[in-house]
Amino acid sequence: MKQTSFRGLVALFAAFALIVSAPGVGWAGNGGGKGGNAADFATTTPIKYVVVIFNENISFDHYFGTYPHAQNNPGETPFHAKDDTPRVNNLESAGLLTQNNNTNSGTQVNPFRIPPANAVTCDNDHDYNDEQFAFHSGLMDQWLTPLTALGETGTVSCVDPNLGPNTAMGYYDGNTVAAMWNYAQHFALSDNSYGTTFGPSSTGAVNLISGNIFEATIFPTTAAGTTPNAGGEVAGANLSSSVTQGALIGDARPHLDDCVQTTKGLAHATQVTMSGKNIGDLLNNKSITWGWFQGGFAPTGANAAGLAICGQHHVGLAGDDALTQSSDGDYIPHHEPFQYYASTANVHHTRPSDAGLIGTSSDGANHQYDTIDFTTALNEGRLPAVSFIKAPAYQDAHPGYSDPIDEQFFTVNLINMIMQTDEWKHTLVVIAYDDSDGWYDHQMGPIVNQSDSPGDDQLLTPGVSSGSCGTPKPQADANGQIQNGRCGYGPRLPMLLISPYSKQNYVDHRLTDQSSIIRFIEDNWSLGRIGNGSTDAIAGRLDGMLDFRGHASRLILDPSTGLVVSNPE
């Protein structure tokens, strides 16, 4: 089902939105609603709603490499920083814009600005092992080095037709990602937040909800009935065809998803299921409302066997997302982490039975929804306590089939809508990313999870059979089991906190990772920890980016330009 872009409709909402000053903040709300009111759940902070916008494939330096200084060329969206903007650990402050240690065929290659006119780029290599290779024990200098030590051809960098063979060294500034820079100006930005492990989208998504990519079990056949190729998907499978369980290190698809079985482009994809608990299980234990809302999740039909078909697709700057990536449309199954777990999967993409029950365990959808269901819940004043948002493919920022401009349009419209509700005064919006896409970033984080998965770990000594991310420790909550394949922290990623309780124009240098988000959720609703080696137990806290005295400002941006439309204090 092809659909045209809904830019005009959503922009219209933003244009005539009523902007009002928020009253004082309390820690309790009014009751009511078929599914209960999230404002009535007991919390340890004034925050009653957490909305996590989880976008795709951006390193910190790729978006904030020169923040807050933009080039401001004629004809481009202008950006001018506040005079008191704090210092950021980026390419500019590190002196790496002109004195970089990356080379291509012996020639020094410095980072370079990608202009707004080149918003669509190719997709870099961001495999678990190849990202480690690029890090080169922390020297951060092998983004353009041939991967011959790993038995591969090429480099981590893709070769964009406009940007050339050094594409991975490119970065955007505030003339392209103006909204992200403006959110940083008015709220809180972290410059020390990381992917919990190395690896692509699936690993980042699963780490977001469980803090642990261990343990995946390979399903013995693909949708086409062929034998799956597990190498690079599950730790240890590179060197052994008999490995069927281990840490998820690649983009194996969730077996518990009809749309993996019915999507033509995924017919031969490796499928896995995940064991253990995730944040959804903890929220269910306390009857806290929550949901994962992903563009294209609502089925467009069923096949002869009654399996759901996810046929929604749209056209963005990169083209029709039914043609630009293997999932054949808006919905990308391996970006939906709850579908890997039997306890939280909505296998048949069942639609909610009653809009008033969205977020509860009583609506038949098992907490897995389309983004349109988030809008419905928001408009009806029944926003779940915890919401994870994944844009449709063409707007999720992933290079190759999406871009920063389409991402900005989706993200700004969503945040504008939230800010225009009464719930805003109790809300925390987190903008985070699943992985770096292989975009260059100069800062390595600490290795808190060691791993020596043969053939997979390449951080310390590329090409060796073991010990290349240190010696892993037994996990205390997993019967002393070694959980190989969890080398991390991985690449540095952007994280922004947008809330009446965010510190303003603030840059946080405290160490955090993707599982810091679920740690905040656990602590805010007193859920306890996931266990089994989850990094939620050691994750840095988000509290340093928040001030619970609050200021309740609303920042309305233009979704097309990212410029400030209204900022009543």
Coordinates of C-alpha atoms in Angstrom, one line a residue:
M1 CA 0.0 0.0 0.0
K2 CA 1.9 3.1 -1.2
Q3 CA 1.2 6.3 0.6
T4 CA 2.3 9.8 0.0
S5 CA 4.2 11.7 2.7
F6 CA 2.2 13.1 5.5
R7 CA 4.4 16.1 5.9
G8 CA 1.7 18.6 5.0
L9 CA -0.8 17.3 7.4
V10 CA 1.5 17.1 10.4
A11 CA 3.0 20.5 9.6
L12 CA -0.5 21.9 9.7
F13 CA -0.9 20.7 13.2
A14 CA 2.3 22.3 14.2
A15 CA 1.4 25.6 12.5
F16 CA -1.8 26.3 14.4
A17 CA -0.9 24.6 17.7
L18 CA -1.9 26.5 20.8
I19 CA 1.1 27.2 23.0
V20 CA 0.3 27.7 26.7
S21 CA 2.4 28.1 29.8
A22 CA 2.5 25.0 32.0
P23 CA 1.3 25.1 35.6
G24 CA 3.4 23.9 38.5
V25 CA 4.5 20.3 38.5
G26 CA 3.2 17.7 40.9
W27 CA 4.0 14.0 41.4
A28 CA 0.5 12.8 41.2
G29 CA -2.3 13.1 38.6
N30 CA -6.0 12.8 38.1
G31 CA -7.5 9.3 37.7
G32 CA -9.6 8.0 34.9
G33 CA -9.3 6.3 31.5
K34 CA -10.1 2.7 30.6
G35 CA -6.5 1.6 31.0
G36 CA -5.7 3.7 34.0
N37 CA -3.9 7.0 34.0
A38 CA -0.1 6.9 33.9
A39 CA 0.0 10.0 36.1
D40 CA -1.4 8.0 39.0
F41 CA 1.4 5.5 39.0
A42 CA 3.8 6.1 41.9
T43 CA 7.2 7.5 40.7
T44 CA 10.4 8.5 42.5
T45 CA 10.6 11.7 40.4
P46 CA 8.0 14.2 39.1
I47 CA 8.4 12.5 35.7
K48 CA 5.3 10.5 34.8
Y49 CA 5.9 9.8 31.1
V50 CA 9.1 8.7 29.4
V51 CA 9.1 8.8 25.6
V52 CA 12.2 7.3 24.0
I53 CA 12.7 8.3 20.3
F54 CA 15.1 5.6 19.1
N55 CA 16.7 6.7 15.8
E56 CA 19.2 5.0 13.5
N57 CA 22.9 4.9 12.8
I58 CA 24.6 8.1 13.9
S59 CA 27.9 8.6 15.8
F60 CA 28.3 11.6 18.1
D61 CA 30.8 13.4 16.0
H62 CA 28.7 12.8 12.8
Y63 CA 26.0 15.1 14.2
F64 CA 27.9 17.2 16.8
G65 CA 31.5 17.2 15.5
T66 CA 31.7 21.1 15.4
Y67 CA 28.8 21.9 17.8
P68 CA 28.0 24.7 18.5
H69 CA 29.8 26.3 15.4
A70 CA 28.1 25.9 12.1
Q71 CA 29.5 27.1 8.7
N72 CA 26.4 29.1 7.8
N73 CA 26.9 29.2 4.0
P74 CA 24.5 31.3 2.0
G75 CA 21.2 29.6 1.2
E76 CA 21.5 27.1 4.1
T77 CA 19.5 27.0 7.3
P78 CA 21.4 29.3 9.6
F79 CA 22.4 28.4 13.2
H80 CA 23.8 30.8 15.7
A81 CA 24.7 29.4 19.2
K82 CA 24.1 31.0 22.5
D83 CA 27.1 32.8 23.9
D84 CA 27.2 30.6 27.0
T85 CA 27.1 27.3 25.2
P86 CA 29.4 24.9 27.2
R87 CA 32.4 23.1 25.7
V88 CA 31.8 19.8 24.0
N89 CA 34.2 16.9 23.5
N90 CA 34.1 16.8 19.7
L91 CA 36.3 16.9 16.6
E92 CA 36.7 20.7 16.9
S93 CA 37.6 20.9 20.5
A94 CA 40.0 17.8 20.1
G95 CA 41.8 19.5 17.3
L96 CA 41.1 16.6 14.9
L97 CA 39.5 18.6 12.1
T98 CA 42.9 19.3 10.6
Q99 CA 45.3 17.0 12.4
N100 CA 43.6 13.6 12.1
N101 CA 45.4 10.3 12.2
N102 CA 43.2 8.4 9.7
T103 CA 44.8 7.8 6.3
N104 CA 43.8 6.3 3.0
S105 CA 46.6 4.7 1.0
G106 CA 49.2 6.6 3.1
T107 CA 47.5 10.0 2.7
Q108 CA 46.1 11.8 5.7
V109 CA 42.3 12.2 5.6
N110 CA 40.7 14.8 7.8
P111 CA 37.0 14.9 8.7
F112 CA 34.9 17.0 6.3
R113 CA 31.6 18.8 6.4
I114 CA 28.7 17.2 4.4
P115 CA 26.5 20.0 3.1
P116 CA 22.7 19.9 3.5
A117 CA 22.3 19.3 -0.2
N118 CA 24.0 15.9 0.4
A119 CA 21.7 14.7 3.1
V120 CA 21.3 11.2 1.6
T121 CA 24.5 9.1 1.8
C122 CA 25.5 5.5 1.4
D123 CA 25.5 3.1 4.4
N124 CA 28.9 2.4 6.0
D125 CA 30.0 -1.0 7.4
H126 CA 29.0 -1.3 11.1
D127 CA 29.4 -5.0 11.8
Y128 CA 30.4 -6.0 15.3
N129 CA 33.9 -7.1 14.3
D130 CA 34.6 -4.4 11.8
E131 CA 33.7 -1.6 14.1
Q132 CA 36.2 -3.0 16.6
F133 CA 38.8 -3.1 13.8
A134 CA 38.3 0.6 13.1
F135 CA 38.8 1.4 16.8
H136 CA 42.3 -0.1 16.7
S137 CA 42.8 -0.5 20.4
G138 CA 41.6 3.1 21.0
L139 CA 43.8 4.8 18.3
M140 CA 40.6 5.3 16.3
D141 CA 42.4 5.4 13.1
Q142 CA 41.3 2.5 10.9
W143 CA 38.0 3.7 9.3
L144 CA 39.8 3.9 5.9
T145 CA 42.2 0.9 6.4
P146 CA 41.6 -2.2 4.3
L147 CA 40.0 -5.0 6.3
T148 CA 42.4 -7.6 4.9
A149 CA 43.5 -8.7 8.4
L150 CA 39.9 -10.0 8.8
G151 CA 39.9 -11.7 5.5
E152 CA 37.6 -9.0 4.0
T153 CA 37.8 -6.6 1.1
G154 CA 37.2 -2.8 1.3
T155 CA 37.1 -0.6 4.4
V156 CA 34.5 0.4 7.0
S157 CA 33.8 3.5 5.0
C158 CA 31.3 3.2 2.1
V159 CA 32.0 5.0 -1.1
D160 CA 29.3 7.6 -1.7
P161 CA 28.9 8.8 -5.3
N162 CA 29.2 12.4 -4.2
L163 CA 31.5 12.1 -1.1
G164 CA 33.9 9.5 -2.4
P165 CA 35.9 6.7 -0.7
N166 CA 36.4 8.6 2.6
T167 CA 32.7 9.0 3.3
A168 CA 32.8 7.7 6.9
M169 CA 34.9 10.7 7.9
G170 CA 32.0 13.1 7.0
Y171 CA 29.9 15.1 9.5
Y172 CA 26.9 17.4 9.5
D173 CA 26.7 20.7 11.3
G174 CA 23.8 22.9 12.5
N175 CA 22.9 24.0 9.0
T176 CA 21.7 20.4 8.3
V177 CA 20.8 19.0 11.8
A178 CA 19.5 22.3 13.1
A179 CA 16.7 20.7 15.2
M180 CA 19.2 18.5 17.1
W181 CA 21.4 21.5 17.7
N182 CA 18.5 23.6 18.8
Y183 CA 17.3 20.9 21.2
A184 CA 20.8 20.8 22.6
Q185 CA 20.8 24.6 23.1
H186 CA 17.6 24.6 25.1
F187 CA 17.8 21.2 26.9
A188 CA 20.5 18.7 27.8
L189 CA 23.1 16.9 25.6
S190 CA 25.4 14.1 26.5
D191 CA 28.9 13.9 24.9
N192 CA 29.9 10.7 26.8
S193 CA 27.2 8.2 25.9
Y194 CA 27.8 4.9 24.1
G195 CA 26.3 1.9 22.5
T196 CA 26.2 -0.8 25.2
T197 CA 28.2 -3.1 22.8
F198 CA 29.6 -3.0 19.3
G199 CA 27.4 -4.1 16.5
P200 CA 24.5 -3.0 14.2
S201 CA 20.8 -2.2 14.7
S202 CA 19.6 -5.4 16.4
T203 CA 22.2 -5.3 19.1
G204 CA 21.5 -1.7 19.9
A205 CA 17.8 -2.2 20.0
V206 CA 18.0 -5.3 22.2
N207 CA 20.5 -3.5 24.5
L208 CA 18.0 -0.6 24.8
I209 CA 15.3 -2.9 26.3
S210 CA 17.3 -5.5 28.2
G211 CA 21.0 -4.4 28.6
N212 CA 22.0 -7.8 27.3
I213 CA 22.3 -9.4 23.9
F214 CA 22.9 -12.8 25.5
E215 CA 21.4 -15.3 24.6
A216 CA 20.1 -15.7 21.1
T217 CA 18.9 -19.0 19.7
I218 CA 19.1 -19.5 15.9
F219 CA 15.9 -20.9 14.3
P220 CA 17.0 -23.9 12.1
T221 CA 15.4 -22.7 8.9
T222 CA 14.8 -19.4 7.1
A223 CA 11.3 -18.3 5.8
A224 CA 12.2 -19.9 2.5
G225 CA 13.1 -23.2 4.3
T226 CA 16.8 -23.0 3.7
T227 CA 19.6 -23.4 6.2
P228 CA 20.5 -20.0 7.8
N229 CA 24.0 -18.5 7.7
A230 CA 24.7 -17.8 11.3
G231 CA 28.2 -16.4 10.8
G232 CA 28.4 -12.8 12.0
E233 CA 24.9 -13.1 13.5
V234 CA 25.6 -15.0 16.7
A235 CA 28.9 -14.9 18.6
G236 CA 31.1 -17.9 17.8
A237 CA 29.2 -18.9 14.7
N238 CA 32.0 -17.5 12.4
L239 CA 34.2 -20.5 13.2
S240 CA 31.7 -23.2 13.9
S241 CA 28.6 -24.2 11.9
S242 CA 27.4 -26.1 14.9
V243 CA 26.9 -22.9 17.1
T244 CA 23.2 -22.3 17.5
Q245 CA 23.2 -20.1 20.7
G246 CA 25.2 -17.1 21.8
A247 CA 25.2 -13.4 22.0
L248 CA 23.4 -11.6 19.2
I249 CA 26.0 -9.6 17.3
G250 CA 24.4 -9.1 13.9
D251 CA 21.0 -8.2 12.3
A252 CA 19.4 -11.7 12.5
R253 CA 15.6 -11.1 12.3
P254 CA 13.1 -11.9 15.1
H255 CA 11.5 -15.3 14.4
L256 CA 8.4 -14.3 16.4
D257 CA 7.2 -11.9 13.7
D258 CA 4.8 -12.7 10.9
C259 CA 6.3 -10.0 8.8
V260 CA 9.7 -11.7 8.7
Q261 CA 8.0 -14.7 7.2
T262 CA 5.9 -12.7 4.6
T263 CA 8.4 -10.1 3.5
K264 CA 10.0 -11.2 0.2
G265 CA 13.4 -9.5 0.9
L266 CA 13.7 -11.5 4.1
A267 CA 13.1 -14.9 2.7
H268 CA 16.6 -16.1 3.4
A269 CA 17.3 -14.1 6.5
T270 CA 18.7 -15.8 9.6
Q271 CA 16.1 -15.7 12.4
V272 CA 16.6 -15.9 16.2
T273 CA 14.7 -15.7 19.5
M274 CA 16.0 -14.1 22.7
S275 CA 15.9 -15.6 26.2
G276 CA 15.8 -13.7 29.5
K277 CA 13.8 -10.6 30.6
N278 CA 13.4 -7.2 29.2
I279 CA 12.1 -3.9 30.5
G280 CA 8.6 -4.8 29.3
D281 CA 8.5 -7.7 31.6
L282 CA 9.4 -5.5 34.6
L283 CA 6.8 -3.0 33.6
N284 CA 4.2 -5.7 33.3
N285 CA 5.0 -7.0 36.7
K286 CA 4.0 -3.7 38.2
S287 CA 1.1 -3.2 35.7
I288 CA 2.7 0.0 34.4
T289 CA 1.4 1.0 31.0
W290 CA 3.9 0.9 28.1
G291 CA 4.3 0.3 24.4
W292 CA 6.7 0.1 21.5
F293 CA 5.3 2.2 18.6
Q294 CA 6.9 1.6 15.2
G295 CA 6.1 3.0 11.8
G296 CA 4.5 0.4 9.5
F297 CA 3.8 -2.1 12.3
A298 CA 0.1 -2.2 11.5
P299 CA -0.5 -4.9 8.9
T300 CA -1.9 -4.1 5.5
G301 CA -3.2 -7.6 4.9
A302 CA -2.5 -11.3 5.4
N303 CA -1.2 -14.1 3.2
A304 CA -3.0 -17.4 2.4
A305 CA -1.7 -18.9 5.6
G306 CA -3.1 -16.0 7.6
L307 CA 0.2 -14.5 8.4
A308 CA 0.3 -10.7 8.6
I309 CA 1.8 -8.6 5.8
C310 CA 3.5 -5.3 6.6
G311 CA 3.1 -3.4 3.3
Q312 CA 3.1 0.2 4.3
H313 CA 5.8 2.2 2.5
H314 CA 6.6 5.9 1.8
V315 CA 8.8 8.0 -0.3
G316 CA 11.5 10.2 1.3
L317 CA 14.5 12.0 0.0
A318 CA 16.3 8.6 -0.5
G319 CA 13.4 7.2 -2.5
D320 CA 10.6 4.7 -1.8
D321 CA 11.5 2.7 1.3
A322 CA 9.9 -0.4 -0.3
L323 CA 12.8 -0.3 -2.7
T324 CA 15.8 1.0 -0.8
Q325 CA 16.2 -1.7 1.9
S326 CA 15.5 -5.4 2.3
S327 CA 12.5 -5.2 4.6
D328 CA 10.4 -3.9 1.7
G329 CA 8.8 -0.9 3.4
D330 CA 8.3 1.2 6.5
Y331 CA 8.4 -1.6 9.0
I332 CA 11.9 -3.2 9.7
P333 CA 11.5 -6.2 11.9
H334 CA 15.0 -6.3 13.4
H335 CA 14.5 -2.7 14.7
E336 CA 11.7 -4.0 16.9
P337 CA 13.5 -5.6 19.9
F338 CA 10.4 -6.8 21.8
Q339 CA 9.6 -9.1 18.9
Y340 CA 12.6 -11.3 19.8
Y341 CA 11.1 -12.2 23.2
A342 CA 8.2 -14.6 23.6
S343 CA 6.9 -12.7 26.6
T344 CA 6.5 -9.4 24.7
A345 CA 6.1 -10.3 21.0
N346 CA 3.0 -9.5 19.0
V347 CA 3.6 -12.2 16.5
H348 CA 0.6 -11.6 14.2
H349 CA 0.7 -7.7 14.5
T350 CA -2.7 -7.8 16.2
R351 CA -4.2 -4.3 16.4
P352 CA -5.4 -2.9 19.7
S353 CA -8.9 -4.0 20.5
D354 CA -9.8 -0.6 22.0
A355 CA -7.9 2.7 21.7
G356 CA -8.6 3.4 25.3
L357 CA -6.5 0.3 26.3
I358 CA -3.3 1.2 24.4
G359 CA -0.4 0.5 26.7
T360 CA -2.2 -2.0 28.8
S361 CA -2.0 -5.8 28.8
S362 CA -5.7 -6.0 27.9
D363 CA -5.9 -4.8 24.3
G364 CA -4.6 -7.9 22.5
A365 CA -1.6 -6.2 21.0
N366 CA 0.8 -7.2 23.8
H367 CA 2.2 -3.6 23.9
Q368 CA 3.5 -3.6 20.3
Y369 CA 1.9 -0.9 18.1
D370 CA 2.1 1.3 15.1
T371 CA 3.2 5.0 15.5
I372 CA -0.4 6.0 14.7
D373 CA -1.4 4.3 17.9
F374 CA 0.9 6.6 19.9
T375 CA -0.8 9.6 18.3
T376 CA -4.2 8.2 19.2
A377 CA -3.3 7.6 22.8
L378 CA -1.7 11.1 23.1
N379 CA -4.7 12.8 21.6
E380 CA -7.1 11.0 23.9
G381 CA -5.1 11.8 27.0
R382 CA -4.2 8.2 27.6
L383 CA -0.4 8.3 27.0
P384 CA 1.3 5.2 28.4
A385 CA 3.8 5.8 31.2
V386 CA 6.7 4.5 29.0
S387 CA 6.7 4.8 25.2
F388 CA 9.4 3.7 22.7
I389 CA 9.1 5.3 19.3
K390 CA 10.7 4.0 16.1
A391 CA 10.0 6.1 12.9
P392 CA 9.0 4.4 9.7
A393 CA 12.1 3.4 7.7
Y394 CA 12.2 6.5 5.4
Q395 CA 12.3 8.8 8.5
D396 CA 14.6 6.9 10.9
A397 CA 17.9 8.5 9.8
H398 CA 19.5 5.3 8.6
P399 CA 21.9 6.1 5.7
G400 CA 21.0 4.5 2.4
Y401 CA 17.2 4.7 2.8
S402 CA 16.8 7.7 5.1
D403 CA 18.6 10.9 6.0
P404 CA 18.8 13.7 8.6
I405 CA 16.2 15.9 7.0
D406 CA 13.5 13.2 7.0
E407 CA 14.5 12.2 10.5
Q408 CA 14.2 15.8 11.6
F409 CA 10.7 16.1 10.2
F410 CA 9.4 13.1 12.1
T411 CA 11.2 13.8 15.3
V412 CA 10.3 17.5 15.5
N413 CA 6.6 16.9 14.7
L414 CA 6.4 14.2 17.4
I415 CA 8.0 16.4 20.1
N416 CA 5.9 19.4 19.0
M417 CA 2.8 17.3 19.5
I418 CA 3.9 16.2 23.0
M419 CA 4.8 19.7 24.1
Q420 CA 1.3 20.9 23.1
T421 CA -0.4 18.5 25.6
D422 CA -1.0 18.9 29.3
E423 CA 1.2 15.7 29.8
W424 CA 4.3 17.7 28.7
K425 CA 4.8 19.1 32.2
H426 CA 5.4 15.6 33.5
T427 CA 7.3 14.2 30.5
L428 CA 10.9 13.2 29.7
V429 CA 11.7 12.7 26.0
V430 CA 15.0 10.9 25.2
I431 CA 16.5 11.0 21.7
A432 CA 18.9 8.1 21.4
Y433 CA 20.4 6.0 18.6
D434 CA 20.9 2.3 18.0
D435 CA 24.4 2.3 16.5
S436 CA 27.0 4.5 14.8
D437 CA 26.6 3.2 11.2
G438 CA 30.4 3.2 11.1
W439 CA 30.6 7.0 11.0
Y440 CA 33.9 8.2 12.4
D441 CA 34.0 9.2 16.0
H442 CA 37.2 10.1 17.8
Q443 CA 36.3 9.1 21.3
M444 CA 36.6 5.5 22.7
G445 CA 34.6 4.6 25.8
P446 CA 35.7 2.2 28.5
I447 CA 35.4 -1.5 28.0
V448 CA 33.1 -2.6 30.7
N449 CA 32.2 -6.0 29.1
Q450 CA 35.2 -8.0 27.9
S451 CA 34.9 -10.7 25.3
D452 CA 37.1 -13.2 23.5
S453 CA 34.7 -14.7 20.9
P454 CA 37.0 -16.3 18.3
G455 CA 36.6 -14.7 14.9
D456 CA 34.3 -12.0 16.2
D457 CA 36.3 -9.8 18.6
Q458 CA 38.9 -7.6 16.8
L459 CA 39.5 -4.7 19.2
L460 CA 43.0 -5.3 20.4
T461 CA 44.7 -7.5 17.8
P462 CA 42.8 -7.9 14.5
G463 CA 42.9 -11.4 13.1
V464 CA 43.7 -13.3 16.3
S465 CA 41.5 -16.1 17.4
S466 CA 40.8 -15.1 21.0
G467 CA 41.3 -12.4 23.7
S468 CA 40.8 -9.5 21.3
C469 CA 38.4 -7.6 23.7
G470 CA 40.0 -8.8 26.9
T471 CA 39.1 -11.7 29.1
P472 CA 35.4 -12.0 29.9
K473 CA 34.3 -12.4 33.5
P474 CA 31.6 -14.9 34.6
Q475 CA 28.2 -13.2 35.0
A476 CA 27.1 -13.4 38.6
D477 CA 23.4 -13.6 37.7
A478 CA 23.9 -16.3 35.1
N479 CA 25.2 -19.2 37.2
G480 CA 28.7 -18.2 36.6
Q481 CA 28.3 -18.4 32.8
I482 CA 30.7 -16.7 30.4
Q483 CA 28.7 -14.4 28.1
N484 CA 31.0 -13.9 25.2
G485 CA 30.2 -11.6 22.3
R486 CA 29.3 -8.6 24.4
C487 CA 32.4 -6.4 23.8
G488 CA 31.5 -2.9 24.9
Y489 CA 31.0 -0.1 25.4
G490 CA 30.8 0.4 21.7
P491 CA 30.8 3.6 19.6
R492 CA 29.9 7.0 21.1
L493 CA 26.3 8.0 20.2
P494 CA 24.2 11.2 20.6
M495 CA 21.8 11.4 23.5
L496 CA 19.5 14.3 24.2
L497 CA 17.1 14.7 27.2
I498 CA 14.2 17.0 26.4
S499 CA 11.9 17.8 29.4
P500 CA 10.7 20.6 31.6
Y501 CA 13.2 19.0 34.0
S502 CA 16.2 19.0 31.6
K503 CA 19.0 21.3 32.4
Q504 CA 19.1 24.1 29.9
N505 CA 21.9 24.5 27.3
Y506 CA 23.8 21.8 29.3
V507 CA 26.4 19.3 28.2
D508 CA 26.7 16.3 30.4
H509 CA 30.1 14.5 30.6
R510 CA 29.0 11.6 32.8
L511 CA 29.4 8.1 31.4
T512 CA 26.2 6.6 30.1
D513 CA 25.1 3.9 27.6
Q514 CA 21.9 2.7 26.0
S515 CA 20.9 0.7 29.1
S516 CA 21.1 3.9 31.2
I517 CA 17.7 4.7 29.7
I518 CA 16.1 1.5 31.1
R519 CA 17.9 2.1 34.4
F520 CA 16.1 5.4 34.7
I521 CA 12.8 3.7 33.9
E522 CA 13.5 1.0 36.5
D523 CA 14.4 3.6 39.2
N524 CA 11.6 5.9 38.4
W525 CA 8.9 3.3 38.8
S526 CA 10.8 1.1 41.3
L527 CA 10.8 -1.9 39.0
G528 CA 14.0 -3.6 40.2
R529 CA 16.7 -4.9 37.9
I530 CA 16.6 -7.3 34.9
G531 CA 19.4 -9.5 36.1
N532 CA 21.3 -12.2 34.2
G533 CA 24.2 -9.9 33.5
S534 CA 22.2 -7.0 32.2
T535 CA 24.2 -3.8 32.1
D536 CA 21.4 -1.9 33.8
A537 CA 23.1 -2.8 37.1
I538 CA 26.3 -0.8 36.1
A539 CA 24.8 1.8 33.8
G540 CA 25.4 5.5 34.4
R541 CA 22.5 7.5 35.6
L542 CA 20.7 10.2 33.6
D543 CA 20.0 12.3 36.7
G544 CA 23.0 14.5 36.0
M545 CA 21.1 15.9 32.9
L546 CA 18.0 16.7 35.0
D547 CA 17.0 19.4 37.4
F548 CA 13.8 18.4 39.2
R549 CA 12.9 22.0 40.2
G550 CA 11.8 22.2 36.6
H551 CA 11.2 25.2 34.3
A552 CA 8.4 23.8 32.1
S553 CA 9.3 25.6 28.8
R554 CA 8.0 24.6 25.5
L555 CA 10.3 24.8 22.4
I556 CA 8.4 24.6 19.2
L557 CA 10.5 24.0 16.1
D558 CA 9.8 24.2 12.4
P559 CA 9.9 20.5 11.3
S560 CA 11.2 21.4 7.8
T561 CA 14.1 23.7 8.9
G562 CA 14.7 22.9 12.6
L563 CA 14.5 26.6 13.5
V564 CA 12.8 27.9 16.6
V565 CA 9.1 28.9 16.0
S566 CA 8.2 29.6 19.6
N567 CA 9.9 29.4 22.9
P568 CA 7.7 30.8 25.7
E569 CA 9.4 30.5 29.0

